[in-house]
Short mmCIF file of C-alpha atoms in Angstrom, two decimals:
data_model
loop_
_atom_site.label_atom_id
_atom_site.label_comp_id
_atom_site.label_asym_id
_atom_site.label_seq_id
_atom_site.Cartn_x
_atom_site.Cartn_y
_atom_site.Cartn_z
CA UNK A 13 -151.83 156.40 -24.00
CA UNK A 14 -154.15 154.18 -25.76
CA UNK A 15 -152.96 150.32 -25.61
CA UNK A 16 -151.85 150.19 -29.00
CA UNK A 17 -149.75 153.65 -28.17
CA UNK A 18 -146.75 151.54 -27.16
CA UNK A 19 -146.54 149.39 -29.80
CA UNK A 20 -146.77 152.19 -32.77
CA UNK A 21 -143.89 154.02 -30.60
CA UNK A 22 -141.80 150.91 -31.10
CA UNK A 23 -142.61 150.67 -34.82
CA UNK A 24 -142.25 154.58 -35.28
CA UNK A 25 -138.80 153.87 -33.57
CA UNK A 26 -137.39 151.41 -35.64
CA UNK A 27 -138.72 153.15 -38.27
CA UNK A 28 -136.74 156.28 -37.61
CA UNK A 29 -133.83 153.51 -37.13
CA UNK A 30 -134.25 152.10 -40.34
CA UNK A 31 -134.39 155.32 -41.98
CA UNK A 32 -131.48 156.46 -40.60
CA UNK A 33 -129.62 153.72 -41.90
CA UNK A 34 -131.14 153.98 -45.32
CA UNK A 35 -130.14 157.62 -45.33
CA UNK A 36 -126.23 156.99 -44.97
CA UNK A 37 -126.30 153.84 -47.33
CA UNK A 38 -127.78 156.41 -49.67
CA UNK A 39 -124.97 158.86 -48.62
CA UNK A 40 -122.33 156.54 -48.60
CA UNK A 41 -123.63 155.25 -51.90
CA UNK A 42 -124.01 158.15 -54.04
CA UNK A 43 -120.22 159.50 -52.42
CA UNK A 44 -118.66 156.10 -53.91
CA UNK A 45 -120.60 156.37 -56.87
CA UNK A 46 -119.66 159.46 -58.15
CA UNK A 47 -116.08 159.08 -57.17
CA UNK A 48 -116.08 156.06 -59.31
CA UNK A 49 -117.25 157.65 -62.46
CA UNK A 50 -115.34 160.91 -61.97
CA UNK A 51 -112.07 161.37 -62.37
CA UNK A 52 -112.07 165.09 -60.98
CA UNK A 53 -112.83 166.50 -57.40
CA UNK A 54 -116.79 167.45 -56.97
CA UNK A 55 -115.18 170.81 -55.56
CA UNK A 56 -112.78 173.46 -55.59
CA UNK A 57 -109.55 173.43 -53.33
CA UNK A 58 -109.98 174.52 -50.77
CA UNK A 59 -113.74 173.64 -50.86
CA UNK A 60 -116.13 176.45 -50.86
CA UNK A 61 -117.38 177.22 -47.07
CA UNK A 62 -120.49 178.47 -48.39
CA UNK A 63 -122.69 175.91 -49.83
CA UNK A 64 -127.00 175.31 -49.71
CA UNK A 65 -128.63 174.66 -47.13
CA UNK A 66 -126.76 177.35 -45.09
CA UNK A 67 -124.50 176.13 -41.94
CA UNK A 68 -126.85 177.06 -39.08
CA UNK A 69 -129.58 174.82 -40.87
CA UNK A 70 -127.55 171.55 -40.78
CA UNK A 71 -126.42 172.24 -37.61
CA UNK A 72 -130.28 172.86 -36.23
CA UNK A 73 -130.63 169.47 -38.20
CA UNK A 74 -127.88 167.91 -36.68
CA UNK A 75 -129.44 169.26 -32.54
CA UNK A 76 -132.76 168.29 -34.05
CA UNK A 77 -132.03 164.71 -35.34
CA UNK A 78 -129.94 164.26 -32.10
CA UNK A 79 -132.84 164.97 -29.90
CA UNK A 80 -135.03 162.97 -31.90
CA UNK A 81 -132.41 160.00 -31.51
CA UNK A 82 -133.03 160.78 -27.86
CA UNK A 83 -136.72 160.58 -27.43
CA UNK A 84 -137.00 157.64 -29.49
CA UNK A 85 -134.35 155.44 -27.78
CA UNK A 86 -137.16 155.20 -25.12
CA UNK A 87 -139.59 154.20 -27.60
CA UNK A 88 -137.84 150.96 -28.17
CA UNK A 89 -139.05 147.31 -26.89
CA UNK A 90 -136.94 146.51 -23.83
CA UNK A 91 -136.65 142.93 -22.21
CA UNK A 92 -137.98 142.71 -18.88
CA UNK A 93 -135.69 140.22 -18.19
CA UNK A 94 -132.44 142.51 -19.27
CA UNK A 95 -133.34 145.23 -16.32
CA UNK A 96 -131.09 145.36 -13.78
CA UNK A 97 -133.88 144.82 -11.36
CA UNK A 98 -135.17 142.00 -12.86
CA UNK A 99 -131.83 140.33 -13.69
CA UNK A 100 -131.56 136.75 -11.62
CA UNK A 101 -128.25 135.86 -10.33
CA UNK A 102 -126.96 133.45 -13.22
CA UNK A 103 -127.30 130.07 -11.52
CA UNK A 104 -125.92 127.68 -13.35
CA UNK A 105 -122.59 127.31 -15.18
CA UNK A 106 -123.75 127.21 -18.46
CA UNK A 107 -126.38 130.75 -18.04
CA UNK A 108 -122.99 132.21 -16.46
CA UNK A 109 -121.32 131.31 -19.66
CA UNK A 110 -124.13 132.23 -21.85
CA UNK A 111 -123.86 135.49 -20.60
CA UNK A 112 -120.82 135.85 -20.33
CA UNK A 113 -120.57 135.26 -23.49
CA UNK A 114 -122.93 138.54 -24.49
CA UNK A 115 -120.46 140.31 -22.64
CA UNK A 116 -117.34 139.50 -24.14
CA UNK A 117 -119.36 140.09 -27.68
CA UNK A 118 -120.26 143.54 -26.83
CA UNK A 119 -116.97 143.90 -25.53
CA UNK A 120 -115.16 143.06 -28.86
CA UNK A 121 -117.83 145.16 -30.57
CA UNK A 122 -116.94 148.35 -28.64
CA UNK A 123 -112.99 147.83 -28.77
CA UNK A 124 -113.52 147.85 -32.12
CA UNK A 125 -115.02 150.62 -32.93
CA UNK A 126 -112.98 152.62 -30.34
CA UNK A 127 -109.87 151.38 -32.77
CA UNK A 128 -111.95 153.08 -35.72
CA UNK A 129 -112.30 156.34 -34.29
CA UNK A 130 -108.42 156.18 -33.04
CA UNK A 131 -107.26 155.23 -36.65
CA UNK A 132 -109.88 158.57 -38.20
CA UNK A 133 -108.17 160.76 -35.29
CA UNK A 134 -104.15 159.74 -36.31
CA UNK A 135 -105.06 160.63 -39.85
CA UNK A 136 -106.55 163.77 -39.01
CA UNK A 137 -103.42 164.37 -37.14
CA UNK A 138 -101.50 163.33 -39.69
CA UNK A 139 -102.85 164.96 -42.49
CA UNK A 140 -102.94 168.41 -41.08
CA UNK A 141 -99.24 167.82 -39.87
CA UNK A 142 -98.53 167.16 -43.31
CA UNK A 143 -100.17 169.81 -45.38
CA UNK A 144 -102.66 166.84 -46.93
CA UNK A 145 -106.42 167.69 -46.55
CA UNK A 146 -107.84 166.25 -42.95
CA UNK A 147 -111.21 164.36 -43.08
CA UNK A 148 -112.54 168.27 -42.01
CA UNK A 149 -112.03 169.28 -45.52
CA UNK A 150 -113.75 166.03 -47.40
CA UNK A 151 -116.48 166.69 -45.37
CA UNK A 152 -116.34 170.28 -46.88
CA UNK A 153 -115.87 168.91 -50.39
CA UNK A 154 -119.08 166.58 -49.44
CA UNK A 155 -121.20 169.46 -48.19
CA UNK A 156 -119.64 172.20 -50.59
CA UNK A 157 -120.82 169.56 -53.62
CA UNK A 158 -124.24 167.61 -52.33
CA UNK A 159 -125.17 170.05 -50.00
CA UNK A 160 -128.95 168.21 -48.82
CA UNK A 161 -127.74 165.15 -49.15
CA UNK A 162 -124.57 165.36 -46.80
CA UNK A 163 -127.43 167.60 -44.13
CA UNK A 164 -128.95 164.60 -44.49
CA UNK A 165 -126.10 162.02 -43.47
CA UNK A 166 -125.05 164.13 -41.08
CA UNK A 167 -128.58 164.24 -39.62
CA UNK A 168 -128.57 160.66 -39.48
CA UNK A 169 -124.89 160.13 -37.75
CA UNK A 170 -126.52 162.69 -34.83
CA UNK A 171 -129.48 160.44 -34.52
CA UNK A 172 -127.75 157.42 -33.83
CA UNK A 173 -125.25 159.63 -31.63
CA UNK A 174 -128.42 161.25 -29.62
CA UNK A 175 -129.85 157.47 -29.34
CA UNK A 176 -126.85 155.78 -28.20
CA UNK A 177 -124.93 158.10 -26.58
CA UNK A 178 -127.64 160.43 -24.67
CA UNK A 179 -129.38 157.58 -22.41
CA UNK A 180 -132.89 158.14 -21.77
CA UNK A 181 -133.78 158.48 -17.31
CA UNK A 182 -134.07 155.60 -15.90
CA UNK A 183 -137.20 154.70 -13.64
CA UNK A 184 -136.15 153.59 -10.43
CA UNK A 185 -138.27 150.45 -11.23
CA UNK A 186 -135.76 149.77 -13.87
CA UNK A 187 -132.53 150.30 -11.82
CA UNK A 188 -133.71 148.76 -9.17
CA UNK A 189 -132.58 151.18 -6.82
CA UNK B 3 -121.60 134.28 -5.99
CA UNK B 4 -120.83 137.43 -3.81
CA UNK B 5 -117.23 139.28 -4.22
CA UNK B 6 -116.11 137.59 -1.59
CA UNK B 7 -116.62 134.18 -2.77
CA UNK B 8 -115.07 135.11 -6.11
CA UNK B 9 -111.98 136.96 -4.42
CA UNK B 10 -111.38 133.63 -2.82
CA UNK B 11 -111.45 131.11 -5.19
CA UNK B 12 -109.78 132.85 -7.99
CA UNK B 13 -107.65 136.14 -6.10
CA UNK B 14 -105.23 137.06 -9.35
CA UNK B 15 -108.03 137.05 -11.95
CA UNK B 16 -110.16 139.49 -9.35
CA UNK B 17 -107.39 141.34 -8.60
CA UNK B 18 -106.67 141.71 -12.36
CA UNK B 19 -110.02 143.22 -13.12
CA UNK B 20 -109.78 145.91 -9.74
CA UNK B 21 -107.10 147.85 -11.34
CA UNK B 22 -108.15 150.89 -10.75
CA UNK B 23 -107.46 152.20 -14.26
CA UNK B 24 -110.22 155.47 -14.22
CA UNK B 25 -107.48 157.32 -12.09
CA UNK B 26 -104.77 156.82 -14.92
CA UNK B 27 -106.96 158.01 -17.73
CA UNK B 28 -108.41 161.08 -15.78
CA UNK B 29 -104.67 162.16 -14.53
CA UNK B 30 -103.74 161.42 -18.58
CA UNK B 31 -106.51 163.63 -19.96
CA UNK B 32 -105.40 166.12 -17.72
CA UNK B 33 -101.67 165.66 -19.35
CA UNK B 34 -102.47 165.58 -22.65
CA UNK B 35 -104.51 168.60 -22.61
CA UNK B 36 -102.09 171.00 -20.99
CA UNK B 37 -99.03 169.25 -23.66
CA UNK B 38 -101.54 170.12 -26.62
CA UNK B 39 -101.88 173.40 -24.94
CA UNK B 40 -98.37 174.16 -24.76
CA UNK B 41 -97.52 172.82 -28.25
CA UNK B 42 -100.32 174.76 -30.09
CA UNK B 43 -99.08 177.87 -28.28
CA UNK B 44 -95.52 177.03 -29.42
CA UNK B 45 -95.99 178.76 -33.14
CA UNK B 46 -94.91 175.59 -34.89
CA UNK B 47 -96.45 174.76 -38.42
CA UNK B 48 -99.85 172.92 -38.07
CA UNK B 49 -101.09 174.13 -34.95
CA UNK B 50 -104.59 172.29 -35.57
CA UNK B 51 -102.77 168.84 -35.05
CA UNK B 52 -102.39 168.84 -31.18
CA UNK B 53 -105.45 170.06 -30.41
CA UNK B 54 -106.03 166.15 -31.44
CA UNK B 55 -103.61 164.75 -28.88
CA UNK B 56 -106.23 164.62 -25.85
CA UNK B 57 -108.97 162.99 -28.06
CA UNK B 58 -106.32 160.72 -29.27
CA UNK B 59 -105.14 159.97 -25.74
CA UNK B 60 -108.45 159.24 -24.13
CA UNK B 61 -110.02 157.24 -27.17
CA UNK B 62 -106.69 155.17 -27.08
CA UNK B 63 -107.11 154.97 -23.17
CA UNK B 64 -110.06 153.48 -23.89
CA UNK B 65 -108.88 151.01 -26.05
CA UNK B 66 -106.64 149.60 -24.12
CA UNK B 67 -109.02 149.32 -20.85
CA UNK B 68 -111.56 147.58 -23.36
CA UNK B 69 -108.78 145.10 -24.66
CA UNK B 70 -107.56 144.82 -21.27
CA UNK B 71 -110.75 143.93 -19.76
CA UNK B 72 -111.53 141.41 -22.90
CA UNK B 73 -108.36 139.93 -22.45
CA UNK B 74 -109.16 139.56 -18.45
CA UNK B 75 -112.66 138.34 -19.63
CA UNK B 76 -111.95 136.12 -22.29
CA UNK B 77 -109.42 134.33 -19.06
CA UNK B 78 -112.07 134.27 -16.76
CA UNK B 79 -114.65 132.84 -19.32
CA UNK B 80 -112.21 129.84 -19.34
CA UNK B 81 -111.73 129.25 -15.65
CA UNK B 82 -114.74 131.47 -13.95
CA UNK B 83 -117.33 132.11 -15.52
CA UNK B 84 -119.07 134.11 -12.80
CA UNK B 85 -115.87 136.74 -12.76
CA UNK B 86 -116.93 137.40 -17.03
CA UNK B 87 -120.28 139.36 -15.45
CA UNK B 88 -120.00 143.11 -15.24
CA UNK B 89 -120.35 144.06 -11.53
CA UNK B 90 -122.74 147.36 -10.98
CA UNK B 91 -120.48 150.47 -10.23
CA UNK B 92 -122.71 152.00 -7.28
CA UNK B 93 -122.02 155.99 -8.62
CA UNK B 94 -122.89 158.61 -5.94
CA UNK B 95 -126.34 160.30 -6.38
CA UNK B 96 -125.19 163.71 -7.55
CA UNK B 97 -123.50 161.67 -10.96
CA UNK B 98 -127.30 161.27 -12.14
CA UNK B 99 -127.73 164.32 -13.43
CA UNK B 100 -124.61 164.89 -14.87
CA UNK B 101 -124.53 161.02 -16.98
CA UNK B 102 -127.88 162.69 -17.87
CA UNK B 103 -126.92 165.61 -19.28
CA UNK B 104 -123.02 164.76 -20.43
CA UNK B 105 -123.51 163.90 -24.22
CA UNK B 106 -125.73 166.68 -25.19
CA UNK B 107 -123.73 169.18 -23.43
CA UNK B 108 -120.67 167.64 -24.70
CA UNK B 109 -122.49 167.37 -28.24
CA UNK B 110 -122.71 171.00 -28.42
CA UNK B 111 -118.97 172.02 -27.29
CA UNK B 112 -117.94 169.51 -30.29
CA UNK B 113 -119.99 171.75 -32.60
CA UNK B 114 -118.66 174.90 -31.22
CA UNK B 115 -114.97 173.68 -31.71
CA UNK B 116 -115.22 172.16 -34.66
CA UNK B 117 -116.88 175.37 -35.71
CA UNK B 118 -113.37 176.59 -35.35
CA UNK B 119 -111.62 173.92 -36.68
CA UNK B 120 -114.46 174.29 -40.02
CA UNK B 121 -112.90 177.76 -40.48
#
């Protein structure tokens, strides 16, 4: 790889980043928007199961997007200094604190969002216990009325997933083992 | 700082944080999963819903080992700094693979049951 190689994978990584992003505001947007100006559902009840683009395409977008998430979560700019092998034993008080500090922030972040995915699982409980329609079914209703779009989000939720969630190897210069 | 040092000067707040919580939540996965089991088998109306219970146990687990740990954290930021770091969990070898491979594979059983939970 040429020298500039490394530094257009980091671009072409946050690009893909940033365009994930912009594809769920966009989602998001256009969901809230046309709830807002209609007053009826944007699908039948139950929702249709059938919609365009069929199933087994979303769900090779979904595998695709989530590989893609993979590969370019080792495209991204990584601090020497954050590696496990290259971490120095916090000295002082005040690095100790600084970084303890980090901790305790990504800490809070992650409790946090493990409470959001408890409170979406009780109302899926809920709602199919009582006979309301689970989040299953609005995602239907989603993909039943805006059938590219919602590929699209969907796409985008795997390729933060496949980033986040499917760790790229390791080098054992970077573990230190 | 070794663990030794740390064990010494502050032994509650380093015993606090070697609770060794993984045992709980693997023996409560277990649980849940055979209850949801049992329930869904039991004919009652909404059989979907406790096919939920083991996500909802485990994600809750989690929860509460994250506050925990916060709440042990937050503690130690005020009195020991040192005790806030995360200490590396030496896994055996043969885990590599398996961390490796986990989310995809677990990626595409979530598509294959909610394929029948879509239906």
């Amino acid at each position: 790889m040429s020298p500039k190689g490394p530094e257009i994978a980091r671009w072409a990584s946050l690009g893909f980043l940033l365009a994930a992003g912009g594809v769920l505001v966009y989602a998001l947007g256009s969901a809230f928007t046309y709830t807002a100006t209609h007053p009826g559902p944007a699908c039948s009840n139950p929702p249709a199961l059938a919609a365009d683009p069929p199933q087994w395409i979303v769900v090779l977008c979904c595998l695709a997007a989530f590989a893609a998430g993979h590969l370019s979560g080792r495209w991204q700019q990584v601090d020497p200094q954050h590696l496990p092998a290259a971490m120095p034993a916090a000295v002082t008080e005040a690095e100790q604190r600084q970084r303890g500090r980090q901790v305790l922030v990504i800490e809070g972040l992650l409790l946090a969002f493990l409470i959001e995915i408890l409170a979406l699982l009780v109302f899926e409980v809920v709602a199919l216990s009582s006979g309301r329609w689970p989040i299953t079914l609005y995602v239907r209703c989603a993909y039943n009325a805006a059938g590219w779009p919602t590929t699209l989000g969907a796409a985008s939720v795997t390729f933060l997933l496949g980033r986040w969630l499917w760790l790229p190897r390791r080098s054992s210069a970077e573990t230190g083992s | 700082m070794d663990a030794t040092e740390a064990a010494a000067l502050q032994p509650r707040l380093t015993a606090l944080r070697r609770l060794p919580v993984g045992r709980v939540g693997i023996g409560l996965m277990a649980l849940s999963i055979l209850v949801a089991i049992v329930v869904a088998k039991s004919g009652r109306p909404g059989t979907e819903a406790p096919y939920f219970l083991p996500a909802i146990s485990i994600v809750g687990f989690l929860a509460l080992i994250d506050a925990w740990d916060l709440a042990v954290g937050l503690a130690a930021w005020l009195r020991a700094p040192y005790l806030v770091l995360p200490e590396r969990i030496e896994l055996p070898a043969w885990t590599a693979p398996v961390a490796q491979w986990l989310a995809p594979l677990m990626l595409l059983l979530g598509i294959a049951v909610g394929h029948y939970f879509w239906r």
